[in-house]
């Protein structure tokens, strides 16, 4: 029996925190976890899950239109935002219950309070003032939307948090940002019938993605009617008559009902008492950790978004599992952040794994780029003007596929499977000797026989 109240105290009941607490408790450790808002964290409560439900909702208008090309007559349609919110909330509550149940079944003590560190082994629950000591502490407090307080009128804007609970669906929205959250919400709101404008200071949306994906999605979004303003920022937001006035640097003043900022996320480390425990953070407030998610205080770990490594749910969960292996299974395991498959749930979707053409061009002297662009089969009868783009980036020296990128329907699903092939180190020859599944869009990935072009020393030839 140790002198501590718990073997492990976890702060934050999101993706990383719940996984660490549940698995440690199931191994017989004495575990406590506390959450200040709702169990499930960003992903379940106001991130991936409700977002994907909104994506589905926003796709129906196109489904109805497409149906006509296949002989269906779709009658009068209407959309009820409040009904969607209520259905979404019900599902989120169900999932939250499952998270709690998992912790409860594993016999973790569950608290509903904000927590602060009192010292390197003591956690205080701010709701009751109770303090508990623990041999190890995991900090998995995630992040919050950057409020952009320097923007005059920022208090009139919303973030993704509020977007999930708007009383009414606005008639028009201006979304600032060029990352995946901004892009996804632009597609969601547009699909639900909102007049949507995206404003981004960069030269093209989705800065770290392959250029073909960025350009292809940009064109597809504009073709649908989403306005995209690049190289521009909002300088001030004021209240107009029944609208907001967003003064931009280069595009005049836009009158919109709602302004949403999606300008990155900040680690939730303010007021956490890290200084009391001597835990170091970087200039952005992210907790600094080593390869094993260990902070500079050897028994305090930090994982997930609060460490600002890769802000994705499966990464937070993976880091939690590595923590368990390292600390409770005597099997030191570093999280593997290489070749993370990911998706942008835009319409069309982007699915991607590995290096973009630009990144690969900087890393390898010679690349073979296989690229296919085609109209998806479903669009033939529906008459929808849309294209699918698929791209494989191959290192010419050893024929390894180092990047795979898809713009099109179900690209996220395909990226998951491509992730396995890239992780396994498959070469283009492995792709070539794989039988196609016909008729699918994905068959294109195994039937692109000759390179579309080569990239030598970063230059396309
Ligand atoms: C709109 C949106 C869409 C997203 N979509 C995707 C997606 O499609 N796919 C994907 O992989 N990722 C997506 N993400 C990212 C994903 O949600 C995060 O990477 C993931 O939730 C990180 O998990 P975490 O455990 O680090 O933190 P979180 O899930 O954020 O959990 C941290 C928890 O700690 C709590 N907390 C904070 N401070 C304290 C405190 N002092 N005391 C007690 N509790 C505290 C918070 O309330 C929160 O519940 C999305 C994020 C957003 C915002």
PDB file of N, CA and C and ligand atoms in Angstrom, residues 11-17 34-38 40-43 46-48 51 113-116 140-143 160 164 180-181 184-185 265 268 272 303-306 310-314 316 343 345, ligand 1:
ATOM      1  N   UNK A  11      -6.492  14.139 -14.917  1.00  0.00           N
ATOM      2  CA  UNK A  11      -7.231  15.407 -15.034  1.00  0.00           C
ATOM      3  C   UNK A  11      -7.676  15.559 -16.484  1.00  0.00           C
ATOM      4  N   UNK A  12      -8.983  15.557 -16.698  1.00  0.00           N
ATOM      5  CA  UNK A  12      -9.540  15.705 -18.048  1.00  0.00           C
ATOM      6  C   UNK A  12     -10.183  14.412 -18.511  1.00  0.00           C
ATOM      7  N   UNK A  13     -11.496  14.481 -18.765  1.00  0.00           N
ATOM      8  CA  UNK A  13     -12.235  13.264 -19.160  1.00  0.00           C
ATOM      9  C   UNK A  13     -12.510  13.215 -20.649  1.00  0.00           C
ATOM     10  N   UNK A  14     -11.513  13.562 -21.467  1.00  0.00           N
ATOM     11  CA  UNK A  14     -11.652  13.471 -22.921  1.00  0.00           C
ATOM     12  C   UNK A  14     -11.042  12.186 -23.447  1.00  0.00           C
ATOM     13  N   UNK A  15     -10.703  12.202 -24.724  1.00  0.00           N
ATOM     14  CA  UNK A  15     -10.224  10.984 -25.399  1.00  0.00           C
ATOM     15  C   UNK A  15      -9.033  10.363 -24.669  1.00  0.00           C
ATOM     16  N   UNK A  16      -8.013  11.164 -24.396  1.00  0.00           N
ATOM     17  CA  UNK A  16      -6.787  10.641 -23.788  1.00  0.00           C
ATOM     18  C   UNK A  16      -6.965  10.307 -22.320  1.00  0.00           C
ATOM     19  N   UNK A  17      -7.672  11.183 -21.593  1.00  0.00           N
ATOM     20  CA  UNK A  17      -7.830  10.997 -20.152  1.00  0.00           C
ATOM     21  C   UNK A  17      -8.657   9.771 -19.824  1.00  0.00           C
ATOM     22  N   UNK A  34     -11.113  13.263 -13.135  1.00  0.00           N
ATOM     23  CA  UNK A  34     -12.057  14.370 -12.967  1.00  0.00           C
ATOM     24  C   UNK A  34     -12.216  15.139 -14.269  1.00  0.00           C
ATOM     25  N   UNK A  35     -13.429  15.609 -14.477  1.00  0.00           N
ATOM     26  CA  UNK A  35     -13.766  16.329 -15.713  1.00  0.00           C
ATOM     27  C   UNK A  35     -14.592  17.557 -15.337  1.00  0.00           C
ATOM     28  N   UNK A  36     -14.236  18.707 -15.921  1.00  0.00           N
ATOM     29  CA  UNK A  36     -14.932  19.940 -15.518  1.00  0.00           C
ATOM     30  C   UNK A  36     -16.211  20.186 -16.298  1.00  0.00           C
ATOM     31  N   UNK A  37     -16.354  19.539 -17.456  1.00  0.00           N
ATOM     32  CA  UNK A  37     -17.541  19.831 -18.279  1.00  0.00           C
ATOM     33  C   UNK A  37     -18.334  18.547 -18.498  1.00  0.00           C
ATOM     34  N   UNK A  38     -18.015  17.802 -19.547  1.00  0.00           N
ATOM     35  CA  UNK A  38     -18.755  16.560 -19.787  1.00  0.00           C
ATOM     36  C   UNK A  38     -17.799  15.465 -20.222  1.00  0.00           C
ATOM     37  N   UNK A  40     -16.167  12.499 -22.179  1.00  0.00           N
ATOM     38  CA  UNK A  40     -16.118  12.312 -23.632  1.00  0.00           C
ATOM     39  C   UNK A  40     -15.223  13.374 -24.253  1.00  0.00           C
ATOM     40  N   UNK A  41     -15.195  14.558 -23.580  1.00  0.00           N
ATOM     41  CA  UNK A  41     -14.269  15.611 -24.012  1.00  0.00           C
ATOM     42  C   UNK A  41     -14.655  16.239 -25.338  1.00  0.00           C
ATOM     43  N   UNK A  42     -13.690  16.888 -25.924  1.00  0.00           N
ATOM     44  CA  UNK A  42     -13.945  17.639 -27.159  1.00  0.00           C
ATOM     45  C   UNK A  42     -14.498  16.737 -28.250  1.00  0.00           C
ATOM     46  N   UNK A  43     -13.885  15.604 -28.447  1.00  0.00           N
ATOM     47  CA  UNK A  43     -14.263  14.740 -29.569  1.00  0.00           C
ATOM     48  C   UNK A  43     -15.741  14.372 -29.514  1.00  0.00           C
ATOM     49  N   UNK A  46     -18.079  18.169 -28.380  1.00  0.00           N
ATOM     50  CA  UNK A  46     -18.138  19.303 -29.315  1.00  0.00           C
ATOM     51  C   UNK A  46     -17.027  19.267 -30.349  1.00  0.00           C
ATOM     52  N   UNK A  47     -16.797  18.072 -30.863  1.00  0.00           N
ATOM     53  CA  UNK A  47     -15.766  17.921 -31.901  1.00  0.00           C
ATOM     54  C   UNK A  47     -16.179  16.902 -32.932  1.00  0.00           C
ATOM     55  N   UNK A  48     -15.337  15.877 -33.077  1.00  0.00           N
ATOM     56  CA  UNK A  48     -15.499  14.886 -34.154  1.00  0.00           C
ATOM     57  C   UNK A  48     -16.923  14.352 -34.313  1.00  0.00           C
ATOM     58  N   UNK A  51     -19.770  16.916 -35.055  1.00  0.00           N
ATOM     59  CA  UNK A  51     -19.409  17.463 -36.369  1.00  0.00           C
ATOM     60  C   UNK A  51     -19.809  16.508 -37.490  1.00  0.00           C
ATOM     61  N   UNK A 113     -15.560  17.807 -11.625  1.00  0.00           N
ATOM     62  CA  UNK A 113     -15.075  19.099 -11.145  1.00  0.00           C
ATOM     63  C   UNK A 113     -13.842  19.508 -11.930  1.00  0.00           C
ATOM     64  N   UNK A 114     -13.624  20.802 -11.977  1.00  0.00           N
ATOM     65  CA  UNK A 114     -12.350  21.286 -12.473  1.00  0.00           C
ATOM     66  C   UNK A 114     -11.288  20.902 -11.441  1.00  0.00           C
ATOM     67  N   UNK A 115     -10.071  20.672 -11.909  1.00  0.00           N
ATOM     68  CA  UNK A 115      -8.988  20.333 -10.977  1.00  0.00           C
ATOM     69  C   UNK A 115      -7.795  21.262 -11.194  1.00  0.00           C
ATOM     70  N   UNK A 116      -7.050  21.430 -10.141  1.00  0.00           N
ATOM     71  CA  UNK A 116      -5.797  22.190 -10.214  1.00  0.00           C
ATOM     72  C   UNK A 116      -4.730  21.408  -9.462  1.00  0.00           C
ATOM     73  N   UNK A 140      -4.581  15.554 -19.113  1.00  0.00           N
ATOM     74  CA  UNK A 140      -5.145  15.383 -20.465  1.00  0.00           C
ATOM     75  C   UNK A 140      -6.299  16.365 -20.615  1.00  0.00           C
ATOM     76  N   UNK A 141      -5.969  17.650 -20.481  1.00  0.00           N
ATOM     77  CA  UNK A 141      -7.012  18.684 -20.427  1.00  0.00           C
ATOM     78  C   UNK A 141      -7.346  19.276 -21.792  1.00  0.00           C
ATOM     79  N   UNK A 142      -6.688  18.814 -22.840  1.00  0.00           N
ATOM     80  CA  UNK A 142      -7.054  19.248 -24.187  1.00  0.00           C
ATOM     81  C   UNK A 142      -6.803  20.713 -24.462  1.00  0.00           C
ATOM     82  N   UNK A 143      -7.618  21.268 -25.360  1.00  0.00           N
ATOM     83  CA  UNK A 143      -7.446  22.674 -25.739  1.00  0.00           C
ATOM     84  C   UNK A 143      -8.793  23.350 -25.925  1.00  0.00           C
ATOM     85  N   UNK A 160     -16.307  27.005 -32.730  1.00  0.00           N
ATOM     86  CA  UNK A 160     -16.963  25.713 -33.013  1.00  0.00           C
ATOM     87  C   UNK A 160     -17.799  25.261 -31.806  1.00  0.00           C
ATOM     88  N   UNK A 164     -22.328  24.274 -32.260  1.00  0.00           N
ATOM     89  CA  UNK A 164     -23.117  23.063 -32.011  1.00  0.00           C
ATOM     90  C   UNK A 164     -24.412  23.350 -31.252  1.00  0.00           C
ATOM     91  N   UNK A 180      -8.811  22.562 -41.023  1.00  0.00           N
ATOM     92  CA  UNK A 180      -9.881  21.629 -41.336  1.00  0.00           C
ATOM     93  C   UNK A 180     -11.205  21.960 -40.641  1.00  0.00           C
ATOM     94  N   UNK A 181     -11.139  22.550 -39.446  1.00  0.00           N
ATOM     95  CA  UNK A 181     -12.390  22.864 -38.748  1.00  0.00           C
ATOM     96  C   UNK A 181     -13.156  23.958 -39.508  1.00  0.00           C
ATOM     97  N   UNK A 184     -14.513  22.381 -42.783  1.00  0.00           N
ATOM     98  CA  UNK A 184     -15.637  21.462 -42.546  1.00  0.00           C
ATOM     99  C   UNK A 184     -16.917  22.227 -42.219  1.00  0.00           C
ATOM    100  N   UNK A 185     -16.796  23.234 -41.335  1.00  0.00           N
ATOM    101  CA  UNK A 185     -18.002  23.992 -40.982  1.00  0.00           C
ATOM    102  C   UNK A 185     -18.528  24.803 -42.160  1.00  0.00           C
ATOM    103  N   UNK A 265      -6.411  26.251 -31.909  1.00  0.00           N
ATOM    104  CA  UNK A 265      -6.824  25.925 -30.548  1.00  0.00           C
ATOM    105  C   UNK A 265      -5.645  26.081 -29.591  1.00  0.00           C
ATOM    106  N   UNK A 268      -5.294  24.003 -22.822  1.00  0.00           N
ATOM    107  CA  UNK A 268      -6.058  24.485 -21.651  1.00  0.00           C
ATOM    108  C   UNK A 268      -5.217  24.442 -20.372  1.00  0.00           C
ATOM    109  N   UNK A 272      -4.113  25.980 -14.189  1.00  0.00           N
ATOM    110  CA  UNK A 272      -4.080  24.548 -13.861  1.00  0.00           C
ATOM    111  C   UNK A 272      -3.122  24.259 -12.692  1.00  0.00           C
ATOM    112  N   UNK A 303      -0.769  14.197 -22.096  1.00  0.00           N
ATOM    113  CA  UNK A 303      -1.016  13.609 -23.409  1.00  0.00           C
ATOM    114  C   UNK A 303      -2.223  14.234 -24.085  1.00  0.00           C
ATOM    115  N   UNK A 304      -2.286  14.015 -25.385  1.00  0.00           N
ATOM    116  CA  UNK A 304      -3.374  14.588 -26.180  1.00  0.00           C
ATOM    117  C   UNK A 304      -3.082  16.028 -26.570  1.00  0.00           C
ATOM    118  N   UNK A 305      -4.156  16.758 -26.840  1.00  0.00           N
ATOM    119  CA  UNK A 305      -4.035  18.116 -27.400  1.00  0.00           C
ATOM    120  C   UNK A 305      -3.236  19.070 -26.531  1.00  0.00           C
ATOM    121  N   UNK A 306      -3.223  18.847 -25.224  1.00  0.00           N
ATOM    122  CA  UNK A 306      -2.533  19.791 -24.341  1.00  0.00           C
ATOM    123  C   UNK A 306      -1.020  19.821 -24.591  1.00  0.00           C
ATOM    124  N   UNK A 310       0.116  16.247 -32.145  1.00  0.00           N
ATOM    125  CA  UNK A 310      -0.823  16.098 -33.260  1.00  0.00           C
ATOM    126  C   UNK A 310      -2.224  16.109 -32.651  1.00  0.00           C
ATOM    127  N   UNK A 311      -3.034  17.089 -33.029  1.00  0.00           N
ATOM    128  CA  UNK A 311      -4.328  17.263 -32.358  1.00  0.00           C
ATOM    129  C   UNK A 311      -5.415  16.431 -33.034  1.00  0.00           C
ATOM    130  N   UNK A 312      -5.411  15.156 -32.727  1.00  0.00           N
ATOM    131  CA  UNK A 312      -6.424  14.242 -33.263  1.00  0.00           C
ATOM    132  C   UNK A 312      -6.781  13.229 -32.181  1.00  0.00           C
ATOM    133  N   UNK A 313      -8.043  12.807 -32.180  1.00  0.00           N
ATOM    134  CA  UNK A 313      -8.501  11.863 -31.170  1.00  0.00           C
ATOM    135  C   UNK A 313      -7.709  10.548 -31.148  1.00  0.00           C
ATOM    136  N   UNK A 314      -7.520   9.875 -32.285  1.00  0.00           N
ATOM    137  CA  UNK A 314      -6.806   8.594 -32.208  1.00  0.00           C
ATOM    138  C   UNK A 314      -5.376   8.763 -31.688  1.00  0.00           C
ATOM    139  N   UNK A 316      -4.445  11.022 -29.333  1.00  0.00           N
ATOM    140  CA  UNK A 316      -4.556  11.141 -27.865  1.00  0.00           C
ATOM    141  C   UNK A 316      -4.748   9.751 -27.242  1.00  0.00           C
ATOM    142  N   UNK A 343      -8.526  12.606 -42.168  1.00  0.00           N
ATOM    143  CA  UNK A 343      -9.537  13.025 -43.155  1.00  0.00           C
ATOM    144  C   UNK A 343      -9.991  14.446 -42.867  1.00  0.00           C
ATOM    145  N   UNK A 345     -13.555  16.228 -43.329  1.00  0.00           N
ATOM    146  CA  UNK A 345     -14.926  15.863 -43.691  1.00  0.00           C
ATOM    147  C   UNK A 345     -15.628  17.022 -44.386  1.00  0.00           C
TER     148      UNK A 345
HETATM  149  C1  LIG B   1     -14.771  20.993 -34.074  1.00  0.00           C
HETATM  150  C2  LIG B   1     -13.740  19.897 -33.905  1.00  0.00           C
HETATM  151  C3  LIG B   1     -13.754  18.825 -34.743  1.00  0.00           C
HETATM  152  C4  LIG B   1     -12.823  17.803 -34.593  1.00  0.00           C
HETATM  153  N1  LIG B   1     -12.858  16.749 -35.458  1.00  0.00           N
HETATM  154  C5  LIG B   1     -11.968  15.752 -35.327  1.00  0.00           C
HETATM  155  C6  LIG B   1     -12.021  14.634 -36.196  1.00  0.00           C
HETATM  156  O1  LIG B   1     -12.857  14.562 -37.100  1.00  0.00           O
HETATM  157  N2  LIG B   1     -11.114  13.634 -36.003  1.00  0.00           N
HETATM  158  C7  LIG B   1     -10.173  13.691 -35.010  1.00  0.00           C
HETATM  159  O2  LIG B   1      -9.394  12.750 -34.868  1.00  0.00           O
HETATM  160  N3  LIG B   1     -10.095  14.761 -34.177  1.00  0.00           N
HETATM  161  C8  LIG B   1     -10.972  15.774 -34.320  1.00  0.00           C
HETATM  162  N4  LIG B   1     -10.925  16.842 -33.442  1.00  0.00           N
HETATM  163  C9  LIG B   1      -9.834  16.893 -32.449  1.00  0.00           C
HETATM  164  C10 LIG B   1     -10.159  16.034 -31.227  1.00  0.00           C
HETATM  165  O3  LIG B   1     -11.406  16.408 -30.700  1.00  0.00           O
HETATM  166  C11 LIG B   1      -9.061  16.202 -30.185  1.00  0.00           C
HETATM  167  O4  LIG B   1      -7.815  15.943 -30.780  1.00  0.00           O
HETATM  168  C12 LIG B   1      -9.248  15.257 -29.003  1.00  0.00           C
HETATM  169  O5  LIG B   1     -10.490  15.465 -28.401  1.00  0.00           O
HETATM  170  C13 LIG B   1      -8.111  15.453 -28.002  1.00  0.00           C
HETATM  171  O6  LIG B   1      -8.321  14.658 -26.865  1.00  0.00           O
HETATM  172  P1  LIG B   1      -7.727  15.102 -25.457  1.00  0.00           P
HETATM  173  O7  LIG B   1      -7.996  13.979 -24.528  1.00  0.00           O
HETATM  174  O8  LIG B   1      -6.351  15.584 -25.620  1.00  0.00           O
HETATM  175  O9  LIG B   1      -8.566  16.386 -25.036  1.00  0.00           O
HETATM  176  P2  LIG B   1     -10.115  16.656 -24.962  1.00  0.00           P
HETATM  177  O10 LIG B   1     -10.917  15.668 -25.700  1.00  0.00           O
HETATM  178  O11 LIG B   1     -10.269  18.097 -25.344  1.00  0.00           O
HETATM  179  O12 LIG B   1     -10.463  16.476 -23.424  1.00  0.00           O
HETATM  180  C14 LIG B   1      -9.982  17.327 -22.442  1.00  0.00           C
HETATM  181  C15 LIG B   1     -11.023  17.414 -21.344  1.00  0.00           C
HETATM  182  O13 LIG B   1     -10.447  18.014 -20.198  1.00  0.00           O
HETATM  183  C16 LIG B   1     -11.406  18.833 -19.582  1.00  0.00           C
HETATM  184  N5  LIG B   1     -10.672  19.793 -18.756  1.00  0.00           N
HETATM  185  C17 LIG B   1      -9.935  20.848 -19.169  1.00  0.00           C
HETATM  186  N6  LIG B   1      -9.354  21.438 -18.119  1.00  0.00           N
HETATM  187  C18 LIG B   1      -9.727  20.743 -17.022  1.00  0.00           C
HETATM  188  C19 LIG B   1      -9.427  20.876 -15.640  1.00  0.00           C
HETATM  189  N7  LIG B   1      -8.604  21.802 -15.186  1.00  0.00           N
HETATM  190  N8  LIG B   1     -10.002  20.004 -14.785  1.00  0.00           N
HETATM  191  C20 LIG B   1     -10.844  19.030 -15.231  1.00  0.00           C
HETATM  192  N9  LIG B   1     -11.138  18.870 -16.530  1.00  0.00           N
HETATM  193  C21 LIG B   1     -10.577  19.708 -17.408  1.00  0.00           C
HETATM  194  C22 LIG B   1     -12.171  19.434 -20.735  1.00  0.00           C
HETATM  195  O14 LIG B   1     -13.460  19.855 -20.330  1.00  0.00           O
HETATM  196  C23 LIG B   1     -12.216  18.272 -21.713  1.00  0.00           C
HETATM  197  O15 LIG B   1     -13.393  17.520 -21.580  1.00  0.00           O
HETATM  198  C24 LIG B   1     -11.850  17.878 -33.556  1.00  0.00           C
HETATM  199  C25 LIG B   1     -11.834  18.976 -32.699  1.00  0.00           C
HETATM  200  C26 LIG B   1     -12.770  19.970 -32.860  1.00  0.00           C
HETATM  201  C27 LIG B   1     -12.738  21.159 -31.935  1.00  0.00           C
END
